[in-house]
Every structure is written in C-alpha cells, then in structure tokens.
mmCIF file of C-alpha atoms in Angstrom:
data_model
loop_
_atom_site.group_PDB
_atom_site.id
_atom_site.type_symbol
_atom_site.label_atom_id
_atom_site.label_comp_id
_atom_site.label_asym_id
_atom_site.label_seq_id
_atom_site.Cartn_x
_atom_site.Cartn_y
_atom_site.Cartn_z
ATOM 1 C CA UNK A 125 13.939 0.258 2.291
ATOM 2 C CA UNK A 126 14.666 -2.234 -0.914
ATOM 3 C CA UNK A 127 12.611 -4.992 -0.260
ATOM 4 C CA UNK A 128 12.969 -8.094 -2.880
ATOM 5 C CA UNK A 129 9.435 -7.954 -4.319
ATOM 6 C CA UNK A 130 9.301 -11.941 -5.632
ATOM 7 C CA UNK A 131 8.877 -12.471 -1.278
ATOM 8 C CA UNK A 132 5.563 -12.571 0.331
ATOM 9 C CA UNK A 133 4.167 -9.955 2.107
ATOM 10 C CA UNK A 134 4.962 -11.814 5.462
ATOM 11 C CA UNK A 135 8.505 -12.604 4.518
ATOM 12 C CA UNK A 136 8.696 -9.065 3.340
ATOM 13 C CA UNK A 137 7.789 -7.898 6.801
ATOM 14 C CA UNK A 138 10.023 -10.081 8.864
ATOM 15 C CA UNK A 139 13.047 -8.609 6.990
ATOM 16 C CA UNK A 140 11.774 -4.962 7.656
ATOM 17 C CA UNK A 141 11.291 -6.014 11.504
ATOM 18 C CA UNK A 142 15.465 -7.193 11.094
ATOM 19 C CA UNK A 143 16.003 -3.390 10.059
ATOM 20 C CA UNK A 144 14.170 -1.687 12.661
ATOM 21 C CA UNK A 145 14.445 -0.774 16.225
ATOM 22 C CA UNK A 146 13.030 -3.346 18.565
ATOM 23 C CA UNK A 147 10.013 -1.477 20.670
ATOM 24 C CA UNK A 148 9.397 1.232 19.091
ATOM 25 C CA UNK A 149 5.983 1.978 17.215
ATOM 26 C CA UNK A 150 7.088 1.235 13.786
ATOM 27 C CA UNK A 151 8.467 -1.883 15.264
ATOM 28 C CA UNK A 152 5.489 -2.747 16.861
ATOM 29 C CA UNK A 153 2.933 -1.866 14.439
ATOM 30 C CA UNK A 154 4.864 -4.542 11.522
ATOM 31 C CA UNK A 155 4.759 -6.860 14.377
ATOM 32 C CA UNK A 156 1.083 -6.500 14.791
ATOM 33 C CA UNK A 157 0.747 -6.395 10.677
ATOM 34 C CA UNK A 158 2.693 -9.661 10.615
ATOM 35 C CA UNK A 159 0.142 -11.272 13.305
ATOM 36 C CA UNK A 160 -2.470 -9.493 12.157
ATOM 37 C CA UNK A 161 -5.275 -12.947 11.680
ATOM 38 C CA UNK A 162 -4.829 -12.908 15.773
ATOM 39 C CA UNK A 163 -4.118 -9.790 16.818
ATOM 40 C CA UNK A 164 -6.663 -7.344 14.946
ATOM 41 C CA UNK A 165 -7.274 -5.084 17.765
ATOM 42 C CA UNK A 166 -3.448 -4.302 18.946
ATOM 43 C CA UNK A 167 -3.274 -3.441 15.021
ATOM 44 C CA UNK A 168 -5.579 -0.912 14.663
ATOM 45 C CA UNK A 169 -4.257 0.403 18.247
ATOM 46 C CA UNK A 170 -0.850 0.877 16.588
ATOM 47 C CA UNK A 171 -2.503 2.286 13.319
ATOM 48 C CA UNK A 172 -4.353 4.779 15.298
ATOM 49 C CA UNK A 173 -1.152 5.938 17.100
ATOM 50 C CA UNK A 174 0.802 6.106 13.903
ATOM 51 C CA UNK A 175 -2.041 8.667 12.201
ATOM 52 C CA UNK A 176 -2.444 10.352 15.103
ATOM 53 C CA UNK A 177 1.374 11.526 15.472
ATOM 54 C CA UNK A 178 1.875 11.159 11.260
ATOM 55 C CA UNK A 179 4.791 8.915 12.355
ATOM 56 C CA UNK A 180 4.705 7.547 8.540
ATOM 57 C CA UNK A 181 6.384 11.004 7.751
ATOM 58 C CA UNK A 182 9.450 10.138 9.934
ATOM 59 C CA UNK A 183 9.792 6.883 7.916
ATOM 60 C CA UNK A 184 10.351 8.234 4.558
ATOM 61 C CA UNK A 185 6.474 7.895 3.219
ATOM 62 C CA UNK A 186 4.644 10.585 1.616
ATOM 63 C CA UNK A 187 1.005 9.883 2.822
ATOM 64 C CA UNK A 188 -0.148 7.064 5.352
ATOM 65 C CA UNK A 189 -1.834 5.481 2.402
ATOM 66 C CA UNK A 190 1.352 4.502 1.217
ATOM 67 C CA UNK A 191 2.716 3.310 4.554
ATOM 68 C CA UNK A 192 -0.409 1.269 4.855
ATOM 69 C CA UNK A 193 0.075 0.003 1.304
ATOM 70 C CA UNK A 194 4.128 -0.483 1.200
ATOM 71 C CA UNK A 195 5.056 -1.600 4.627
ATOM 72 C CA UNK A 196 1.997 -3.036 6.246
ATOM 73 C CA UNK A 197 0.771 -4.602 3.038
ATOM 74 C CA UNK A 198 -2.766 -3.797 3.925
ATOM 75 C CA UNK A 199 -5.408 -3.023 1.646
ATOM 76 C CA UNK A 200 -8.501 -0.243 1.744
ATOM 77 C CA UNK A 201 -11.296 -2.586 3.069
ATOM 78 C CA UNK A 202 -8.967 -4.041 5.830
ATOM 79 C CA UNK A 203 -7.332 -0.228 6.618
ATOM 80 C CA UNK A 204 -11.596 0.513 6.874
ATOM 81 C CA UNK A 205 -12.234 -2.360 9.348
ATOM 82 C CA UNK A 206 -9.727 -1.891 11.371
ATOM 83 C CA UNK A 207 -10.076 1.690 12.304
ATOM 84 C CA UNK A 208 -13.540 1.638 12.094
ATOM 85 C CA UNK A 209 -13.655 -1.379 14.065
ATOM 86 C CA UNK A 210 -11.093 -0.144 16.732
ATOM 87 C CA UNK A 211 -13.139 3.316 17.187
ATOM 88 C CA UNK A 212 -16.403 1.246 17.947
ATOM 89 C CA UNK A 213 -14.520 -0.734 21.011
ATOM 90 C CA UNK A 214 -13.481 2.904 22.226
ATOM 91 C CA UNK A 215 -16.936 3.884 22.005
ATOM 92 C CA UNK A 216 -19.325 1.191 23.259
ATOM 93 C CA UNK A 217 -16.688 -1.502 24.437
ATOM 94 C CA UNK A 218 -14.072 -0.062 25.975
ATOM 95 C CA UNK A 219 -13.817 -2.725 28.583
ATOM 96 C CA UNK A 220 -12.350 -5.370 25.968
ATOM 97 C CA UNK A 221 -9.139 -2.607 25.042
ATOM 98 C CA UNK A 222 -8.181 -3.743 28.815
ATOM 99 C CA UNK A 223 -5.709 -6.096 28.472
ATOM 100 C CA UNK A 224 -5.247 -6.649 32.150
ATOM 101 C CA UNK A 225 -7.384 -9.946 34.245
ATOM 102 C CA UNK A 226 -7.512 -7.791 36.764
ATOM 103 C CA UNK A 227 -9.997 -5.851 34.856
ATOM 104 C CA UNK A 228 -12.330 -8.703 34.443
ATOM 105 C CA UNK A 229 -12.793 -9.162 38.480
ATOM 106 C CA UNK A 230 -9.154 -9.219 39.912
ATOM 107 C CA UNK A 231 -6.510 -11.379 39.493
ATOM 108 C CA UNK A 232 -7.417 -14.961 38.346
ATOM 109 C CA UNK A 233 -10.466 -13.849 36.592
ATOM 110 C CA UNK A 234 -10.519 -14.800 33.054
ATOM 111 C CA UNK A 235 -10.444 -11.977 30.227
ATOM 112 C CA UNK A 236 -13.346 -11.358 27.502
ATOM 113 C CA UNK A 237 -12.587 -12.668 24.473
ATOM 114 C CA UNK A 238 -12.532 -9.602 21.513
ATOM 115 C CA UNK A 239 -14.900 -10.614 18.293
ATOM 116 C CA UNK A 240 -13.343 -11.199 15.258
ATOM 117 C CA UNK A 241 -12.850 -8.089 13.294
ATOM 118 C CA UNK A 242 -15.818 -9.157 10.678
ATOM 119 C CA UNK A 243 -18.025 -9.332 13.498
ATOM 120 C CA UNK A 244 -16.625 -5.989 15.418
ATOM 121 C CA UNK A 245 -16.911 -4.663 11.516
ATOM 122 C CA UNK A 246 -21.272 -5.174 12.177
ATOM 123 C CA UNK A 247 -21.257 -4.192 15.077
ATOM 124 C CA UNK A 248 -19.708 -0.589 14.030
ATOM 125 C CA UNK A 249 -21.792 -0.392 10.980
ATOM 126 C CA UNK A 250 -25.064 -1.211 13.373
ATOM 127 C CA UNK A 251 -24.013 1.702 15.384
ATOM 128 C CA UNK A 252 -23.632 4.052 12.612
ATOM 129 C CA UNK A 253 -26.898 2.969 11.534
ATOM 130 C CA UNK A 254 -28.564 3.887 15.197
ATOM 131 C CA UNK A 255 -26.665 6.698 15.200
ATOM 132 C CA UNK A 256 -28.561 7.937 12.076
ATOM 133 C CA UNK A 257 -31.877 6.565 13.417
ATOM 134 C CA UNK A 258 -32.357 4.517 10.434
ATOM 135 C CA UNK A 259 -31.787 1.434 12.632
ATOM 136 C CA UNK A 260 -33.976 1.041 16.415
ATOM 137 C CA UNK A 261 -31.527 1.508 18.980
ATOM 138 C CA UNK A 262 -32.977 -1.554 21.225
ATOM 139 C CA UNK A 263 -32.101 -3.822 18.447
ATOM 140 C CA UNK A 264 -28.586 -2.257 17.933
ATOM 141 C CA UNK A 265 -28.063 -3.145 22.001
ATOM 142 C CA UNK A 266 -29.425 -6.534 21.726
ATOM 143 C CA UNK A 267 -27.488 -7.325 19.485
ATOM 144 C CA UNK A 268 -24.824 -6.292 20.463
ATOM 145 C CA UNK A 269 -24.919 -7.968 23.886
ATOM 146 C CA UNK A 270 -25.476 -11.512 21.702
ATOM 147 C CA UNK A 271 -22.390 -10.668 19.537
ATOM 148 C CA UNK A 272 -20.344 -10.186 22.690
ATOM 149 C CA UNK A 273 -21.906 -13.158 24.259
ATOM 150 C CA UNK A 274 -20.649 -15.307 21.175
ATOM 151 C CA UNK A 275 -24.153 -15.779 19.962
ATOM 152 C CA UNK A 276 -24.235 -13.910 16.618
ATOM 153 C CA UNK A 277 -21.555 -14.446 13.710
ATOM 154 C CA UNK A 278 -21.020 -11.574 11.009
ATOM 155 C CA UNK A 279 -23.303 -13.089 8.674
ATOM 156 C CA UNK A 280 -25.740 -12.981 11.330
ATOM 157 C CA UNK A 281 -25.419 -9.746 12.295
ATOM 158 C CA UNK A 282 -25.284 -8.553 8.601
ATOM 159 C CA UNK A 283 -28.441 -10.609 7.967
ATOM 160 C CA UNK A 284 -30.583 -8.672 11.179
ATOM 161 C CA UNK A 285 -29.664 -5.618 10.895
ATOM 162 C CA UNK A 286 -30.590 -5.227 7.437
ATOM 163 C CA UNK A 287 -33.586 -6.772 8.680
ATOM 164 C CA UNK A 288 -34.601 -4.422 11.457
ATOM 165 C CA UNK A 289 -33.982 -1.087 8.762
ATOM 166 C CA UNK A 290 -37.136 -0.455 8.033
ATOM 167 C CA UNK A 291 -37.916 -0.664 4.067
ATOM 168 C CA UNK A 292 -38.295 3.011 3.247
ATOM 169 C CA UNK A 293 -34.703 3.526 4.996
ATOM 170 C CA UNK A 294 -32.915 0.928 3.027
ATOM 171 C CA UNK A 295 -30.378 2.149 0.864
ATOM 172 C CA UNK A 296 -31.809 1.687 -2.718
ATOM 173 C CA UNK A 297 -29.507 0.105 -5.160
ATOM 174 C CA UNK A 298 -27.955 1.938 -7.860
ATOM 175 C CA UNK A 299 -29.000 1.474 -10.931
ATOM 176 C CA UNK A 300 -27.510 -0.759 -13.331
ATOM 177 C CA UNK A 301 -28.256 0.241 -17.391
ATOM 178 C CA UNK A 302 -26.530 -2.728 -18.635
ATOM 179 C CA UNK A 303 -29.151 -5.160 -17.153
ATOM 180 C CA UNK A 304 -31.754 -3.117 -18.460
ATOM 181 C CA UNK A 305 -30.558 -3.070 -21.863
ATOM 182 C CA UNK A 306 -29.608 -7.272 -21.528
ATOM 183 C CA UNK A 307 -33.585 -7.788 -20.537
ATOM 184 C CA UNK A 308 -34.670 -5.859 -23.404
ATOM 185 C CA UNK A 309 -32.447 -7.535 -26.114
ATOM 186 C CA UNK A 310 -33.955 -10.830 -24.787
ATOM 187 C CA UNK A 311 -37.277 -9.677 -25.075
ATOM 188 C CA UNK A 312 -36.520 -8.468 -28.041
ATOM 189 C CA UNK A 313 -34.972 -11.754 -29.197
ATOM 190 C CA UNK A 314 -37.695 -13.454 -28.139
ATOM 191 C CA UNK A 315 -40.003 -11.729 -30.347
ATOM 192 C CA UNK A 316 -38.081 -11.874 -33.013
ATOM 193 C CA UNK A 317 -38.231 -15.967 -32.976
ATOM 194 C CA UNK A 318 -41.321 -15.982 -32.366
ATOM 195 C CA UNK A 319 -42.295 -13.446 -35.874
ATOM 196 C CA UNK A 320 -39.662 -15.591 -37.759
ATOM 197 C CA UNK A 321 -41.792 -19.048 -36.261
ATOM 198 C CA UNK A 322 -45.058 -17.682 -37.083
ATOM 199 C CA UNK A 323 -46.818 -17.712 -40.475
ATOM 200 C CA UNK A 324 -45.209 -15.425 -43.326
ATOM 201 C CA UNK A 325 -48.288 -14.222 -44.648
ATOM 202 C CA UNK A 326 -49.163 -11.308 -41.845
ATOM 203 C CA UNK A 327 -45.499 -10.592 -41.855
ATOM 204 C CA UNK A 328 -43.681 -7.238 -42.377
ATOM 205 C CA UNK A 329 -40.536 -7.412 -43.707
ATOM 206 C CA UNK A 330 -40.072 -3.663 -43.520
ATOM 207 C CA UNK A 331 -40.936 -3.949 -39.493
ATOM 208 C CA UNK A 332 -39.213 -7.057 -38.989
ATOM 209 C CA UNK A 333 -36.014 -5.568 -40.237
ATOM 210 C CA UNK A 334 -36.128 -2.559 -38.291
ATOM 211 C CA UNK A 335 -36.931 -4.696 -35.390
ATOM 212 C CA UNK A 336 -33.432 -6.810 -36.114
ATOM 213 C CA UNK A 337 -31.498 -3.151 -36.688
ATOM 214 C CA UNK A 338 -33.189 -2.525 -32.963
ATOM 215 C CA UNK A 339 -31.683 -6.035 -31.783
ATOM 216 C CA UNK A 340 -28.561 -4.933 -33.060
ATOM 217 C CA UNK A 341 -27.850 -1.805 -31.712
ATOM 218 C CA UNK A 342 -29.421 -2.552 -27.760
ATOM 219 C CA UNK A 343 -26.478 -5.466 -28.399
ATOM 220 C CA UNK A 344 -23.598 -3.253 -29.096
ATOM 221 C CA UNK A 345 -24.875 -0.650 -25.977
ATOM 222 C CA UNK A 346 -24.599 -4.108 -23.879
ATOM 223 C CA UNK A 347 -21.062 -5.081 -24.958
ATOM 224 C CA UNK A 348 -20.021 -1.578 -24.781
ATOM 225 C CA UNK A 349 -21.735 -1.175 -21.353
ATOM 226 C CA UNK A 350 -19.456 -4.394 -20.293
ATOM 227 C CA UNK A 351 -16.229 -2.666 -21.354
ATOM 228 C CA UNK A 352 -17.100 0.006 -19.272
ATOM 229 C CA UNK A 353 -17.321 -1.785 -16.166
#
C-alpha cells in the first residue's frame, strides 16, 4: 500500500486501518499499533498471532521484520519488549492476559492492573536471569510480587536485580580501546608539559621528540578509533 511518507507514523496507520477489513487480525493488530502507549499487552497478543500463522506473508511482506518495520512502525527494542514481555505474562502471570472481572472474583470485582511494558520488560529479564541461576530465585519472586503490587518501577527493578547478581556473575563490560588509548595520550600529555616546564639542562631532546612522535601517533589511533564507532 502507497502510503504518503511526509505523514506520521500514526496518521500513516489510520489511513491503512481505512483500507483494511474491520476485525480481522491485520485490522486489529494496526489498531493495537496505533494505541500502542495503552494497550502494550493486546499488541504483543496480536504480534504473537501474526508470527505464529506468518500472516505478514498474506499481506504482501517478505519477512515479519518488514511488516513490523513498514506497517506497524515499530522498531527492534520495542518488537524485543513486547514479545519478550508478552511471553513472561504467559509464563508467570497468566492471570493478568484475563481480560474478564469475573476472573478477579466474579462479577463486580475489579481487574489487576498490567505493568507498564518497561516494568514487565524487568521482570522478564529477572526471570531469564533465575532461569540461568545467575540471579536467587527468592529475590526474582519478591520482586516480582512488589512489581505487581505497584511497589517497584523499572528503574527499580533494573537497579535490584543487578544488585542481587552476585559480582563474579555480572556480565563484564566489553572492552573499549579508544578509552585506553585517550588515558594514555593524557598521560602522555601530561608528561610532556611537565619535561617542557622543567629545567632544560637534564633534558633530552632526542627523547623528548620521540616522546611527541609517541603523542602523535596514540592521537591519530584515537580519532581513527572515533570514526570507527
């Protein structure tokens, strides 16, 4: 479908919702997209159903990345979190995929509210992390009950579990050359004021010009390093 491309991506998907059949799963899921700040969870419902049946095929896409990308206008992190984050209320809170009050203690009782999908986003990654034992499974569940219970944020959550990984568990981080390379030219710098400051008698001219070649050349590997990145 030729969509004008100077229209936002909501504008772009009310038009598409003009062109398509009312109630059926492509309808729904742009629905979903186009409400997607409130309704996180009956996204990633429709998202699950549209991968599991490849329904993007039947709409003229060649890979579900592209249907994600083209008609949903959703990007990689948010295509993560939500099916990540719709798995882990199939798996440990199933109860809040029940849309129904009479669910929550018959009819007149008042319905859970669903977490955010930062928060729900924590909660998954906490129960990878128990999953793989890096993270104790108590702390997981406690937490977990306090996110439900309103009491934790995403922040929070991000914050403690970290936290409760124990050190040698923690995922190390990568290494990173170019700040080596930046703390050893200002070392270097700083040695190199300091021979120029200091009385010229015990200099070495030789040495100090090699040492300014040195400067040189760590300060082209740190611009180059930049470019890189």
């Amino acid at each position: 479908m030729d969509i004008a491309e100077d229209l936002s991506p909501s504008e772009k998907i009310s038009l598409l919702l003009e062109k398509v059949e009312p109630g059926s799963v492509r309808y729904n899921a742009l629905q979903a997209a186009l409400d997607f700040k409130g309704s996180w969870v009956e996204l990633g419902r429709h998202l699950k159903e549209v991968e599991a049946e490849e329904l993007w095929s039947q709409w003229e896409y060649s890979s579900v990345t592209e249907y994600y990308k083209n008609e949903l206008y959703l990007g990689r992190g948010e295509i993560r979190k939500l099916r990540e984050g719709y798995e882990w209320l199939q798996n440990e809170a199933p109860e809040l995929l029940e849309w129904r009050d009479e669910a929550y203690g018959g009819s007149g009782g008042e319905r859970r509210p669903t977490p955010d999908m930062d928060t729900v986003d924590q909660l998954s990654r906490g129960w990878q992390e128990a999953e793989q034992e890096r993270l104790p499974q108590e702390t997981y569940l406690e937490l977990k009950r306090a996110a439900l219970a309103g009491e934790r944020s995403a922040s929070q959550l991000r914050r403690e579990f970290k936290e409760a990984i124990p050190e040698h568990l923690r995922d190390k981080p990568e290494p990173n050359p170019r700040k080596h390379l930046k703390r050893a030219l200002d070392a270097l710098e700083k040695a190199l004021n300091e021979i120029e400051q200091a009385d010229g008698e015990d200099n070495n001219p030789e040495l100090f010009e090699r040492a300014r070649q040195l400067r040189d050349e760590i300060f082209h590997l740190v611009a180059m390093k930049g470019e890189d990145e």
